[in-house]
């Protein structure tokens, strides 16, 4: 069923995957079993699935990320027990320049109605600034709002833009929105997370399945 779904959704999903390093979360024993997070492509990955090498200061070596170019590669990786696919914001030819700036509206107990209201406010703010903005379900409890960048900014500039947009939203809705990261200090407000704009930060792919009932 999972493979069948990914085959059917591939025409809509593949444009978001093209040229992007992907990280796999594999569930070999199903969603109730143990899972593992895989950045570095397995050694047995067939040569017809391209990879892109990225130097990691954290581990002191190059990591070879898989790149999904077609339906066959997508299905092959699903057949390894991969359920969600997480993507870089940038593409292989220009890894230092993201395609989007992301704001993650994270409720953690706040009403979802507040998330929707803040997403609409964020769209209004972007329209006032002449910026496009698109909403995306996160697959969990919140919403993502993506501002396309066309690879015109670097990651630090994208982070600064996200911080400014987040501050404008909080200024308009101080009773329901906060930039405070610590859950216990949020006071039941929606967290407007602007910090997910660092190099190598991941976004769950549009249209992918989550390991939830």
mmCIF file of C-alpha atoms in Angstrom:
data_model
loop_
_atom_site.group_PDB
_atom_site.id
_atom_site.type_symbol
_atom_site.label_atom_id
_atom_site.label_comp_id
_atom_site.label_asym_id
_atom_site.label_seq_id
_atom_site.Cartn_x
_atom_site.Cartn_y
_atom_site.Cartn_z
ATOM 1 C CA UNK A 1 0.000 0.000 0.000
ATOM 2 C CA UNK A 2 2.824 2.388 0.849
ATOM 3 C CA UNK A 3 4.628 1.742 -2.432
ATOM 4 C CA UNK A 4 1.360 2.081 -4.331
ATOM 5 C CA UNK A 5 0.716 5.460 -2.702
ATOM 6 C CA UNK A 6 4.179 6.776 -3.531
ATOM 7 C CA UNK A 7 3.872 5.576 -7.131
ATOM 8 C CA UNK A 8 0.594 7.458 -7.499
ATOM 9 C CA UNK A 9 1.805 10.656 -5.813
ATOM 10 C CA UNK A 10 5.210 10.688 -7.560
ATOM 11 C CA UNK A 11 4.214 13.150 -10.351
ATOM 12 C CA UNK A 12 3.310 15.767 -7.717
ATOM 13 C CA UNK A 13 6.072 14.946 -5.244
ATOM 14 C CA UNK A 14 9.098 14.630 -7.548
ATOM 15 C CA UNK A 15 9.370 18.362 -8.446
ATOM 16 C CA UNK A 16 10.005 19.086 -4.741
ATOM 17 C CA UNK A 17 12.608 16.308 -4.507
ATOM 18 C CA UNK A 18 14.608 17.205 -7.619
ATOM 19 C CA UNK A 19 18.313 17.900 -6.900
ATOM 20 C CA UNK A 20 17.754 18.026 -3.131
ATOM 21 C CA UNK A 21 19.734 16.020 -0.562
ATOM 22 C CA UNK A 22 17.225 13.804 1.251
ATOM 23 C CA UNK A 23 17.350 12.182 4.651
ATOM 24 C CA UNK A 24 15.553 8.877 5.163
ATOM 25 C CA UNK A 25 13.704 7.750 8.267
ATOM 26 C CA UNK A 26 13.480 3.980 7.937
ATOM 27 C CA UNK A 27 10.978 1.748 9.723
ATOM 28 C CA UNK A 28 11.997 -1.810 8.833
ATOM 29 C CA UNK A 29 9.521 -3.261 11.365
ATOM 30 C CA UNK A 30 6.620 -0.889 10.722
ATOM 31 C CA UNK A 31 5.561 2.224 12.600
ATOM 32 C CA UNK A 32 5.337 0.384 15.929
ATOM 33 C CA UNK A 33 8.914 -0.907 15.663
ATOM 34 C CA UNK A 34 12.293 0.731 15.987
ATOM 35 C CA UNK A 35 13.297 3.287 13.377
ATOM 36 C CA UNK A 36 16.519 4.984 12.385
ATOM 37 C CA UNK A 37 17.488 8.220 10.711
ATOM 38 C CA UNK A 38 19.807 7.866 7.711
ATOM 39 C CA UNK A 39 21.712 10.778 6.184
ATOM 40 C CA UNK A 40 24.571 8.845 4.641
ATOM 41 C CA UNK A 41 23.413 6.647 1.754
ATOM 42 C CA UNK A 42 23.839 2.915 2.344
ATOM 43 C CA UNK A 43 26.804 1.318 0.573
ATOM 44 C CA UNK A 44 24.492 -0.982 -1.377
ATOM 45 C CA UNK A 45 22.598 1.930 -2.933
ATOM 46 C CA UNK A 46 22.497 1.207 -6.690
ATOM 47 C CA UNK A 47 24.584 3.433 -8.931
ATOM 48 C CA UNK A 48 21.527 4.653 -10.861
ATOM 49 C CA UNK A 49 20.386 6.588 -7.780
ATOM 50 C CA UNK A 50 22.491 9.791 -7.697
ATOM 51 C CA UNK A 51 24.077 11.121 -4.513
ATOM 52 C CA UNK A 52 25.555 14.460 -3.502
ATOM 53 C CA UNK A 53 28.486 14.802 -1.126
ATOM 54 C CA UNK A 54 28.345 17.393 1.660
ATOM 55 C CA UNK A 55 31.200 17.946 4.093
ATOM 56 C CA UNK A 56 30.057 17.751 7.723
ATOM 57 C CA UNK A 57 32.082 19.608 10.334
ATOM 58 C CA UNK A 58 30.113 17.801 13.020
ATOM 59 C CA UNK A 59 31.334 14.322 12.037
ATOM 60 C CA UNK A 60 34.508 15.420 10.244
ATOM 61 C CA UNK A 61 33.803 13.693 6.954
ATOM 62 C CA UNK A 62 31.732 13.885 3.802
ATOM 63 C CA UNK A 63 28.143 12.643 3.926
ATOM 64 C CA UNK A 64 26.697 11.204 0.715
ATOM 65 C CA UNK A 65 23.027 12.129 0.564
ATOM 66 C CA UNK A 66 20.692 10.348 -1.840
ATOM 67 C CA UNK A 67 18.961 12.479 -4.474
ATOM 68 C CA UNK A 68 15.613 11.283 -5.815
ATOM 69 C CA UNK A 69 15.368 11.981 -9.524
ATOM 70 C CA UNK A 70 12.573 9.657 -10.601
ATOM 71 C CA UNK A 71 9.773 7.350 -9.504
ATOM 72 C CA UNK A 72 12.047 4.305 -9.539
ATOM 73 C CA UNK A 73 14.441 5.852 -6.999
ATOM 74 C CA UNK A 74 11.527 6.960 -4.814
ATOM 75 C CA UNK A 75 10.028 3.460 -4.791
ATOM 76 C CA UNK A 76 13.412 1.818 -4.178
ATOM 77 C CA UNK A 77 13.926 3.908 -1.034
ATOM 78 C CA UNK A 78 10.372 3.302 0.174
ATOM 79 C CA UNK A 79 11.004 -0.419 -0.222
ATOM 80 C CA UNK A 80 13.886 -0.047 2.273
ATOM 81 C CA UNK A 81 11.267 0.858 4.877
ATOM 82 C CA UNK A 82 11.476 4.626 4.407
ATOM 83 C CA UNK A 83 8.213 6.351 5.345
ATOM 84 C CA UNK A 84 8.880 10.114 5.614
ATOM 85 C CA UNK A 85 11.434 11.905 3.445
ATOM 86 C CA UNK A 86 13.103 15.039 4.812
ATOM 87 C CA UNK A 87 14.597 17.586 2.438
ATOM 88 C CA UNK A 88 17.198 20.290 2.407
ATOM 89 C CA UNK A 89 15.861 23.744 1.531
ATOM 90 C CA UNK A 90 18.498 24.094 -1.188
ATOM 91 C CA UNK A 91 19.330 22.089 -4.289
ATOM 92 C CA UNK A 92 22.590 20.375 -5.224
ATOM 93 C CA UNK A 93 23.892 22.989 -7.697
ATOM 94 C CA UNK A 94 23.651 25.764 -5.055
ATOM 95 C CA UNK A 95 23.569 24.198 -1.603
ATOM 96 C CA UNK A 96 24.324 27.486 0.152
ATOM 97 C CA UNK A 97 21.236 29.220 -1.290
ATOM 98 C CA UNK A 98 17.858 27.947 -0.094
ATOM 99 C CA UNK A 99 14.745 27.910 -2.259
ATOM 100 C CA UNK A 100 12.490 28.909 0.597
ATOM 101 C CA UNK A 101 12.317 30.657 3.934
ATOM 102 C CA UNK A 102 10.222 28.699 6.427
ATOM 103 C CA UNK A 103 8.181 29.698 9.449
ATOM 104 C CA UNK A 104 6.867 26.764 11.464
ATOM 105 C CA UNK A 105 3.728 27.512 13.481
ATOM 106 C CA UNK A 106 3.997 25.059 16.365
ATOM 107 C CA UNK A 107 0.977 24.874 18.717
ATOM 108 C CA UNK A 108 2.160 22.345 21.366
ATOM 109 C CA UNK A 109 -1.227 22.467 23.118
ATOM 110 C CA UNK A 110 -2.458 25.819 21.777
ATOM 111 C CA UNK A 111 -5.732 25.724 19.783
ATOM 112 C CA UNK A 112 -5.325 24.915 16.104
ATOM 113 C CA UNK A 113 -7.625 27.851 15.360
ATOM 114 C CA UNK A 114 -4.806 30.098 16.565
ATOM 115 C CA UNK A 115 -2.382 28.386 14.181
ATOM 116 C CA UNK A 116 -4.748 29.104 11.274
ATOM 117 C CA UNK A 117 -5.191 32.722 12.345
ATOM 118 C CA UNK A 118 -1.437 33.256 12.525
ATOM 119 C CA UNK A 119 -0.901 31.598 9.133
ATOM 120 C CA UNK A 120 -3.420 34.022 7.624
ATOM 121 C CA UNK A 121 -1.740 36.953 9.338
ATOM 122 C CA UNK A 122 1.625 35.824 8.026
ATOM 123 C CA UNK A 123 0.174 35.701 4.511
ATOM 124 C CA UNK A 124 -1.202 39.230 4.998
ATOM 125 C CA UNK A 125 2.209 40.471 6.161
ATOM 126 C CA UNK A 126 3.892 38.883 3.143
ATOM 127 C CA UNK A 127 1.342 40.392 0.759
ATOM 128 C CA UNK A 128 1.959 43.841 2.262
ATOM 129 C CA UNK A 129 5.679 43.344 1.598
ATOM 130 C CA UNK A 130 5.117 42.039 -1.922
ATOM 131 C CA UNK A 131 6.250 38.520 -1.017
ATOM 132 C CA UNK A 132 4.500 35.304 -2.058
ATOM 133 C CA UNK A 133 3.730 32.811 0.721
ATOM 134 C CA UNK A 134 2.393 29.263 0.683
ATOM 135 C CA UNK A 135 0.977 27.168 3.492
ATOM 136 C CA UNK A 136 1.930 23.531 3.953
ATOM 137 C CA UNK A 137 0.727 20.997 6.488
ATOM 138 C CA UNK A 138 3.596 19.772 8.640
ATOM 139 C CA UNK A 139 2.218 16.272 8.970
ATOM 140 C CA UNK A 140 2.158 16.704 12.734
ATOM 141 C CA UNK A 141 0.233 19.341 14.668
ATOM 142 C CA UNK A 142 1.157 22.692 13.129
ATOM 143 C CA UNK A 143 1.488 24.455 9.807
ATOM 144 C CA UNK A 144 4.469 25.530 7.736
ATOM 145 C CA UNK A 145 4.439 28.776 5.806
ATOM 146 C CA UNK A 146 7.034 28.925 3.032
ATOM 147 C CA UNK A 147 8.268 32.099 1.367
ATOM 148 C CA UNK A 148 9.930 31.311 -1.988
ATOM 149 C CA UNK A 149 13.417 32.804 -2.338
ATOM 150 C CA UNK A 150 14.477 31.649 -5.798
ATOM 151 C CA UNK A 151 17.970 30.952 -4.376
ATOM 152 C CA UNK A 152 18.556 34.720 -4.175
ATOM 153 C CA UNK A 153 19.557 34.723 -0.480
ATOM 154 C CA UNK A 154 21.984 32.698 1.592
ATOM 155 C CA UNK A 155 20.906 30.824 4.713
ATOM 156 C CA UNK A 156 21.821 33.585 7.153
ATOM 157 C CA UNK A 157 19.801 36.122 5.165
ATOM 158 C CA UNK A 158 16.882 33.696 5.038
ATOM 159 C CA UNK A 159 17.079 33.303 8.825
ATOM 160 C CA UNK A 160 17.069 37.074 9.304
ATOM 161 C CA UNK A 161 14.020 37.386 7.042
ATOM 162 C CA UNK A 162 12.206 34.666 9.010
ATOM 163 C CA UNK A 163 13.011 36.414 12.287
ATOM 164 C CA UNK A 164 11.611 39.724 10.995
ATOM 165 C CA UNK A 165 8.445 38.107 9.641
ATOM 166 C CA UNK A 166 7.959 36.194 12.889
ATOM 167 C CA UNK A 167 8.357 39.360 14.936
ATOM 168 C CA UNK A 168 5.759 41.166 12.808
ATOM 169 C CA UNK A 169 3.276 38.330 13.362
ATOM 170 C CA UNK A 170 3.866 38.270 17.126
ATOM 171 C CA UNK A 171 3.524 42.055 17.296
ATOM 172 C CA UNK A 172 0.057 41.754 15.737
ATOM 173 C CA UNK A 173 -1.049 38.831 17.918
ATOM 174 C CA UNK A 174 0.861 39.042 21.215
ATOM 175 C CA UNK A 175 -1.886 37.162 23.085
ATOM 176 C CA UNK A 176 -1.677 34.002 20.963
ATOM 177 C CA UNK A 177 1.820 34.044 19.397
ATOM 178 C CA UNK A 178 5.341 33.904 20.810
ATOM 179 C CA UNK A 179 8.950 33.644 19.653
ATOM 180 C CA UNK A 180 9.861 31.836 22.894
ATOM 181 C CA UNK A 181 11.302 28.412 22.092
ATOM 182 C CA UNK A 182 11.008 26.839 25.564
ATOM 183 C CA UNK A 183 7.652 25.031 25.757
ATOM 184 C CA UNK A 184 7.103 25.688 29.469
ATOM 185 C CA UNK A 185 7.587 29.439 28.920
ATOM 186 C CA UNK A 186 5.169 29.798 26.005
ATOM 187 C CA UNK A 187 2.108 30.318 28.167
ATOM 188 C CA UNK A 188 -0.177 28.331 25.869
ATOM 189 C CA UNK A 189 0.746 30.413 22.835
ATOM 190 C CA UNK A 190 1.682 29.233 19.335
ATOM 191 C CA UNK A 191 5.433 29.220 18.803
ATOM 192 C CA UNK A 192 6.438 31.026 15.610
ATOM 193 C CA UNK A 193 9.614 29.080 14.874
ATOM 194 C CA UNK A 194 11.969 31.008 12.583
ATOM 195 C CA UNK A 195 15.084 29.018 13.456
ATOM 196 C CA UNK A 196 14.552 26.299 10.848
ATOM 197 C CA UNK A 197 16.479 28.266 8.239
ATOM 198 C CA UNK A 198 19.992 27.026 8.906
ATOM 199 C CA UNK A 199 22.089 25.195 6.314
ATOM 200 C CA UNK A 200 21.212 21.522 6.434
ATOM 201 C CA UNK A 201 17.962 22.094 8.339
ATOM 202 C CA UNK A 202 15.308 19.706 7.056
ATOM 203 C CA UNK A 203 11.677 19.981 6.001
ATOM 204 C CA UNK A 204 9.348 17.016 5.653
ATOM 205 C CA UNK A 205 8.580 16.630 1.956
ATOM 206 C CA UNK A 206 5.223 17.736 0.588
ATOM 207 C CA UNK A 207 2.882 14.767 0.033
ATOM 208 C CA UNK A 208 4.958 12.273 1.985
ATOM 209 C CA UNK A 209 3.477 9.845 4.488
ATOM 210 C CA UNK A 210 4.064 10.189 8.227
ATOM 211 C CA UNK A 211 4.506 7.143 10.479
ATOM 212 C CA UNK A 212 1.216 7.712 12.274
ATOM 213 C CA UNK A 213 -2.042 5.814 12.247
#
